[in-house]
Every structure is written in structure tokens, then in C-alpha cells.
PDB file of C-alpha atoms in Angstrom:
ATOM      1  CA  UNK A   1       0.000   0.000   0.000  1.00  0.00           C
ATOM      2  CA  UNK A   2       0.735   3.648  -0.200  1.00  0.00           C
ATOM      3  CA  UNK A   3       3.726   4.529  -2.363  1.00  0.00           C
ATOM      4  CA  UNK A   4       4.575   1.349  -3.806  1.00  0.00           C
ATOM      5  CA  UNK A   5       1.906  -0.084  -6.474  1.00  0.00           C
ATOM      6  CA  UNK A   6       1.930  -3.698  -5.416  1.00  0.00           C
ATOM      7  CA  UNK A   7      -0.383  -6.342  -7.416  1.00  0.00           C
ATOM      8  CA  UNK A   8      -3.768  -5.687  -6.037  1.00  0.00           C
ATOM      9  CA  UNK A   9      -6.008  -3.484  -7.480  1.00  0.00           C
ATOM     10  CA  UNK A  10      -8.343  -0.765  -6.168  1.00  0.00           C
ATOM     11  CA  UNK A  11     -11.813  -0.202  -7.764  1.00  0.00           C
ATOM     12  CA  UNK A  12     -13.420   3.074  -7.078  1.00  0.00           C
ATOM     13  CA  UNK A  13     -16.594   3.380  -8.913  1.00  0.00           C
ATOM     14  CA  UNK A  14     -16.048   1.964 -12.429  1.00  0.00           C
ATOM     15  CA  UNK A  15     -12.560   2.510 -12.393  1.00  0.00           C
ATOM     16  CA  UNK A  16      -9.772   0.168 -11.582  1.00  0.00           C
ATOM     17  CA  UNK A  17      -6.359   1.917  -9.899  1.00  0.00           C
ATOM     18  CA  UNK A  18      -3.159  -0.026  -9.343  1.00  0.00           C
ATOM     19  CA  UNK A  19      -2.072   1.768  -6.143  1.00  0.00           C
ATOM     20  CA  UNK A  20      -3.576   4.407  -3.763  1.00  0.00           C
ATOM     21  CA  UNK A  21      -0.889   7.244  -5.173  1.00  0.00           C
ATOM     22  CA  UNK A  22      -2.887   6.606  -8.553  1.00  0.00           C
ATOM     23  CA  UNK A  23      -6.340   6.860  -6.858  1.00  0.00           C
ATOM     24  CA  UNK A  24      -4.341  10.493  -5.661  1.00  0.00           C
ATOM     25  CA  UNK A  25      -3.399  11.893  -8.794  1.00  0.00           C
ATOM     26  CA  UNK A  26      -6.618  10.857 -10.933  1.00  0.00           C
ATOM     27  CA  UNK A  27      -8.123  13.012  -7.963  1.00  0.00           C
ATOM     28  CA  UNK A  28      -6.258  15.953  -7.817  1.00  0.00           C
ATOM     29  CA  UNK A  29      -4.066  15.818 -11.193  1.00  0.00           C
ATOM     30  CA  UNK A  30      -3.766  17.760 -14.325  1.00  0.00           C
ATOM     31  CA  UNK A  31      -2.824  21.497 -14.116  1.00  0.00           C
ATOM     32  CA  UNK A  32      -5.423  22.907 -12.411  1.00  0.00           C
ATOM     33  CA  UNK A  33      -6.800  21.376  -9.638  1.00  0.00           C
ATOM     34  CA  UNK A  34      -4.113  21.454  -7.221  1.00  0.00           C
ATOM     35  CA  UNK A  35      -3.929  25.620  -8.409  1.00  0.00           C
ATOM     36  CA  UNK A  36      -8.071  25.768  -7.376  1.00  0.00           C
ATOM     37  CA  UNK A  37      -7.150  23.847  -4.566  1.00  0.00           C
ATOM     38  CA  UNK A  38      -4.464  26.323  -3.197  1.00  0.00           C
ATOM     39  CA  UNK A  39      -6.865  29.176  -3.158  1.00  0.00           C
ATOM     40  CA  UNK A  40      -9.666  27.092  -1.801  1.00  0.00           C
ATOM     41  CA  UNK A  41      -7.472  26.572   1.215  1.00  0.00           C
ATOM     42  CA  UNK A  42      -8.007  30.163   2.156  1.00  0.00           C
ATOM     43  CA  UNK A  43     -11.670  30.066   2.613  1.00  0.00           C
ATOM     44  CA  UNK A  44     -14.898  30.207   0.539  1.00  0.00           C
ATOM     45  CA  UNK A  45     -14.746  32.184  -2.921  1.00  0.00           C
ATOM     46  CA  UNK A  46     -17.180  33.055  -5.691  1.00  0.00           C
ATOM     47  CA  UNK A  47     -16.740  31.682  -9.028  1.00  0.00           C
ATOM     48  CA  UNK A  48     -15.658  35.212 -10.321  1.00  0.00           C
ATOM     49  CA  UNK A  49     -13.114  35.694  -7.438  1.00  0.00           C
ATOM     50  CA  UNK A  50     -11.844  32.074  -8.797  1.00  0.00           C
ATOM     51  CA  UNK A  51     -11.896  33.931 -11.888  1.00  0.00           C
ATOM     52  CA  UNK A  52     -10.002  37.208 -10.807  1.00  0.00           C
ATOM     53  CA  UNK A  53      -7.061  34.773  -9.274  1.00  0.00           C
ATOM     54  CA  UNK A  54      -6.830  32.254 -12.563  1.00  0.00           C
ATOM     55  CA  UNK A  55      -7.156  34.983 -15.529  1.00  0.00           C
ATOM     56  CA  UNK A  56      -5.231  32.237 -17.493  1.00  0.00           C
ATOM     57  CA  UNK A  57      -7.542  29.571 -17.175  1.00  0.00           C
ATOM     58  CA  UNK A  58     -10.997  28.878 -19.385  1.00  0.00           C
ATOM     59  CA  UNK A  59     -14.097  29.304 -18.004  1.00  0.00           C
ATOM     60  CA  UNK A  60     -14.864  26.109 -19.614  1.00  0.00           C
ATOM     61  CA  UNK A  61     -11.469  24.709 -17.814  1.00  0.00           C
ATOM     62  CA  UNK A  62     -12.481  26.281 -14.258  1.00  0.00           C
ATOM     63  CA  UNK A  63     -16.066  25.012 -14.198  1.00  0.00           C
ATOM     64  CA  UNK A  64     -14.954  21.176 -15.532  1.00  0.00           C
ATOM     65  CA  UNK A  65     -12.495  21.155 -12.691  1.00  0.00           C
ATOM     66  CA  UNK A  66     -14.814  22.466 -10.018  1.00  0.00           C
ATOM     67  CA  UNK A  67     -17.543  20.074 -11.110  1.00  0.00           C
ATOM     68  CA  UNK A  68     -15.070  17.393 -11.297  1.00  0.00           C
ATOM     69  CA  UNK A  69     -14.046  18.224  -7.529  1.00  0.00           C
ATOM     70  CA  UNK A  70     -17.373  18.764  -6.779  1.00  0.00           C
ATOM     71  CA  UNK A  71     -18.378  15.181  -7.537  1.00  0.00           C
ATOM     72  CA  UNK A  72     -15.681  13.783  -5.733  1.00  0.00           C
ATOM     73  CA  UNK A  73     -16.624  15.312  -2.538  1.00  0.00           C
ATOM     74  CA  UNK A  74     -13.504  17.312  -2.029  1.00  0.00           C
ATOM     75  CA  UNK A  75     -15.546  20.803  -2.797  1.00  0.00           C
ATOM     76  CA  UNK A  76     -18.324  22.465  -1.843  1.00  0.00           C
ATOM     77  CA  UNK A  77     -20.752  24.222  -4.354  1.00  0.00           C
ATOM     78  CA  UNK A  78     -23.195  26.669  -2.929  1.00  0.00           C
ATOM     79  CA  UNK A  79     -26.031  28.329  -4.664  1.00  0.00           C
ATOM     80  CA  UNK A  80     -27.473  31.832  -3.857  1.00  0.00           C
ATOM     81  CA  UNK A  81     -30.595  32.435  -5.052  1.00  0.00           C
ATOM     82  CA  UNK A  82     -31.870  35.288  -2.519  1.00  0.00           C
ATOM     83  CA  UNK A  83     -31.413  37.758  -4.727  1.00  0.00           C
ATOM     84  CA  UNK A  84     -30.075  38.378  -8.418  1.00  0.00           C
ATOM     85  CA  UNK A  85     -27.876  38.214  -8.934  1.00  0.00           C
ATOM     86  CA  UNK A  86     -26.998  34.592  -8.407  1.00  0.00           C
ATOM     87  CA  UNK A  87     -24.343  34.012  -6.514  1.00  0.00           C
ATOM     88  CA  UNK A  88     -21.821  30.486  -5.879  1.00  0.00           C
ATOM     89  CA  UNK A  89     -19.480  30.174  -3.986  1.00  0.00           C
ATOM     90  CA  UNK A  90     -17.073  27.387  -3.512  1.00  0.00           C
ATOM     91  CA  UNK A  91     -15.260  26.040  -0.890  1.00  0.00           C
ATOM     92  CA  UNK A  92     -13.111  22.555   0.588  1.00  0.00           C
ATOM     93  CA  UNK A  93     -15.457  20.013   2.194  1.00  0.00           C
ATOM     94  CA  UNK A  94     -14.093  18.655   5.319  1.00  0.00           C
ATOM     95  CA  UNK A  95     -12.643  15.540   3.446  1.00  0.00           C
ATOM     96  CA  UNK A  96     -10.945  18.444   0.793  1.00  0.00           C
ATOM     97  CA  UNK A  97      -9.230  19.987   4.276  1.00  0.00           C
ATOM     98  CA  UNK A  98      -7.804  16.482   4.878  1.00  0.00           C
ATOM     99  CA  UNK A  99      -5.815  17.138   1.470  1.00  0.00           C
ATOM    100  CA  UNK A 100      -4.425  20.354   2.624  1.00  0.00           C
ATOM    101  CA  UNK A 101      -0.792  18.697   4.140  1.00  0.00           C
ATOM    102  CA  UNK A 102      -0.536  16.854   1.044  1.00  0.00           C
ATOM    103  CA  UNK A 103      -1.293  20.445  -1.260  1.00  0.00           C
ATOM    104  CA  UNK A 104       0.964  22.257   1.132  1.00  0.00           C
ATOM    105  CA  UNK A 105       4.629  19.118   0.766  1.00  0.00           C
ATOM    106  CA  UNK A 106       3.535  19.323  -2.924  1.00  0.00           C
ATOM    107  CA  UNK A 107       3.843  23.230  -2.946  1.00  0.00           C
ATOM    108  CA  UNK A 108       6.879  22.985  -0.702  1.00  0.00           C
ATOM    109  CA  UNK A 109       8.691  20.667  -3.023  1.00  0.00           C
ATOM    110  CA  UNK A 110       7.738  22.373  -6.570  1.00  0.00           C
ATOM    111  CA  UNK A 111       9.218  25.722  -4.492  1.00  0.00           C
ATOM    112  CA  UNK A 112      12.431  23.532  -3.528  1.00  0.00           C
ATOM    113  CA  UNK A 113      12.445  22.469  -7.771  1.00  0.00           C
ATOM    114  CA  UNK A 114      11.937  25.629  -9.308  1.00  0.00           C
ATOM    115  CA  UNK A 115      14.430  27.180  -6.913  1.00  0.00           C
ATOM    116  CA  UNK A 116      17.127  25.290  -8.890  1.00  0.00           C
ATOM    117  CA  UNK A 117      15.503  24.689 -12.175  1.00  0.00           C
ATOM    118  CA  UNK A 118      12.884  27.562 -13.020  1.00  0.00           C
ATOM    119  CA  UNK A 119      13.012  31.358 -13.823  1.00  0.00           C
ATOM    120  CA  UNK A 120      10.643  33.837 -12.702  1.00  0.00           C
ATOM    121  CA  UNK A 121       8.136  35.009 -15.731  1.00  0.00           C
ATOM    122  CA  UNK A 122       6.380  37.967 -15.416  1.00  0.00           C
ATOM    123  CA  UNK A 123       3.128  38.528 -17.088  1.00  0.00           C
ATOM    124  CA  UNK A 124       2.885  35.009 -18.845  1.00  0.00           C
ATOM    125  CA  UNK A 125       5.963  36.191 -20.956  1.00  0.00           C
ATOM    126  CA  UNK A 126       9.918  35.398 -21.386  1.00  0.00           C
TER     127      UNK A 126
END
């Protein structure tokens, strides 16, 4: 179990996984999620603050993901219908918390990489 993908297999839902790290990734992998994720940490936010913090990202991109996270019970998507105009906000169920240790030693070592492999870009350019 754990790091090293032994023989068994793990079946969540319709999908098959051949260690719990994979069942991790398919979760919280791809470029995005673990970005959402970080901002999430700091409390609830509406879709356009989401917006304001991610200008790179589709809308398209940012509503798959949250959906996607949504599903998996790791955010929170609430509706206000009170009065127009609507307003949702999103924030980290109490199982997403659980991932925050894990979002923070991924953070930590991506600094600890780019520190002695990246450059600083400013505005998305060289």
C-alpha cells in the first residue's frame, strides 16, 4: 500500500487503480486542480473571485475542474438564489481539508524544484 503499487487493485466506482498514489493523482491531477485547490485553502470564494485569481484559465477549464471536484466530494458548491444576482461560492469540504498537508509538501517541493531549475516570468511572458 501507499507509495509502492503492489499487485492488487483498487476499484473506485467503475474505475480500476493499481495503487492508492494513482487513486491520488486521478483526484487531484492535471494542471489545475491542485492551483483551485491552493486558493480554496483560504476560505470560501465566488466563481468570479476564482476567476479574478486564474485569468489564465478557461471558463470552460475552471467550471470542468470544479464540477469534477465537486463530484468527488472534495468541494463544496453553494447556490445563492436570494437575490439576483446569483451568486456560488465554492469552498473545501471537510474531506478536501484532509488534502491540505498533502497540497501544502507538494507546494513545498515544486518551491524547492523551481528554486534550482525555473526562472521567474512575469506577465505570462519570457
Amino acid at each position: 500500500m501507499g507509495l509502492i503499487c503492489e499487485t492488487e487493485l483498487y476499484e473506485v466506482g467503475d474505475k480500476l487503480y493499481p495503487c492508492a498514489t494513482s487513486i491520488t493523482m486521478a483526484f487531484i491531477g492535471g494542471k489545475w486542480k491542485t492551483v483551485i485547490l491552493s486558493h480554496l485553502k483560504q476560505g470560501t470564494m465566488r466563481y468570479s473571485e476564482l476567476r479574478k485569481k486564474l485569468p489564465v484559465i478557461t471558463e470552460r477549464t475552471l467550471s470542468i475542474q470544479l464540477k469534477q471536484m465537486e463530484e468527488d466530494g472534495i468541494v463544496n458548491r453553494r447556490v445563492h438564489t436570494s437575490k439576483p444576482p446569483l451568486k456560488v461560492e465554492y469552498s473545501l469540504t471537510d474531506f478536501g481539508k484532509t488534502f491540505i498537508p498533502v497540497l501544502e509538501a507538494i507546494a513545498d517541493w515544486g518551491d524547492r524544484f523551481a528554486e534550482k531549475n525555473a526562472r521567474v516570468v512575469k506577465n505570462g511572458r519570457l
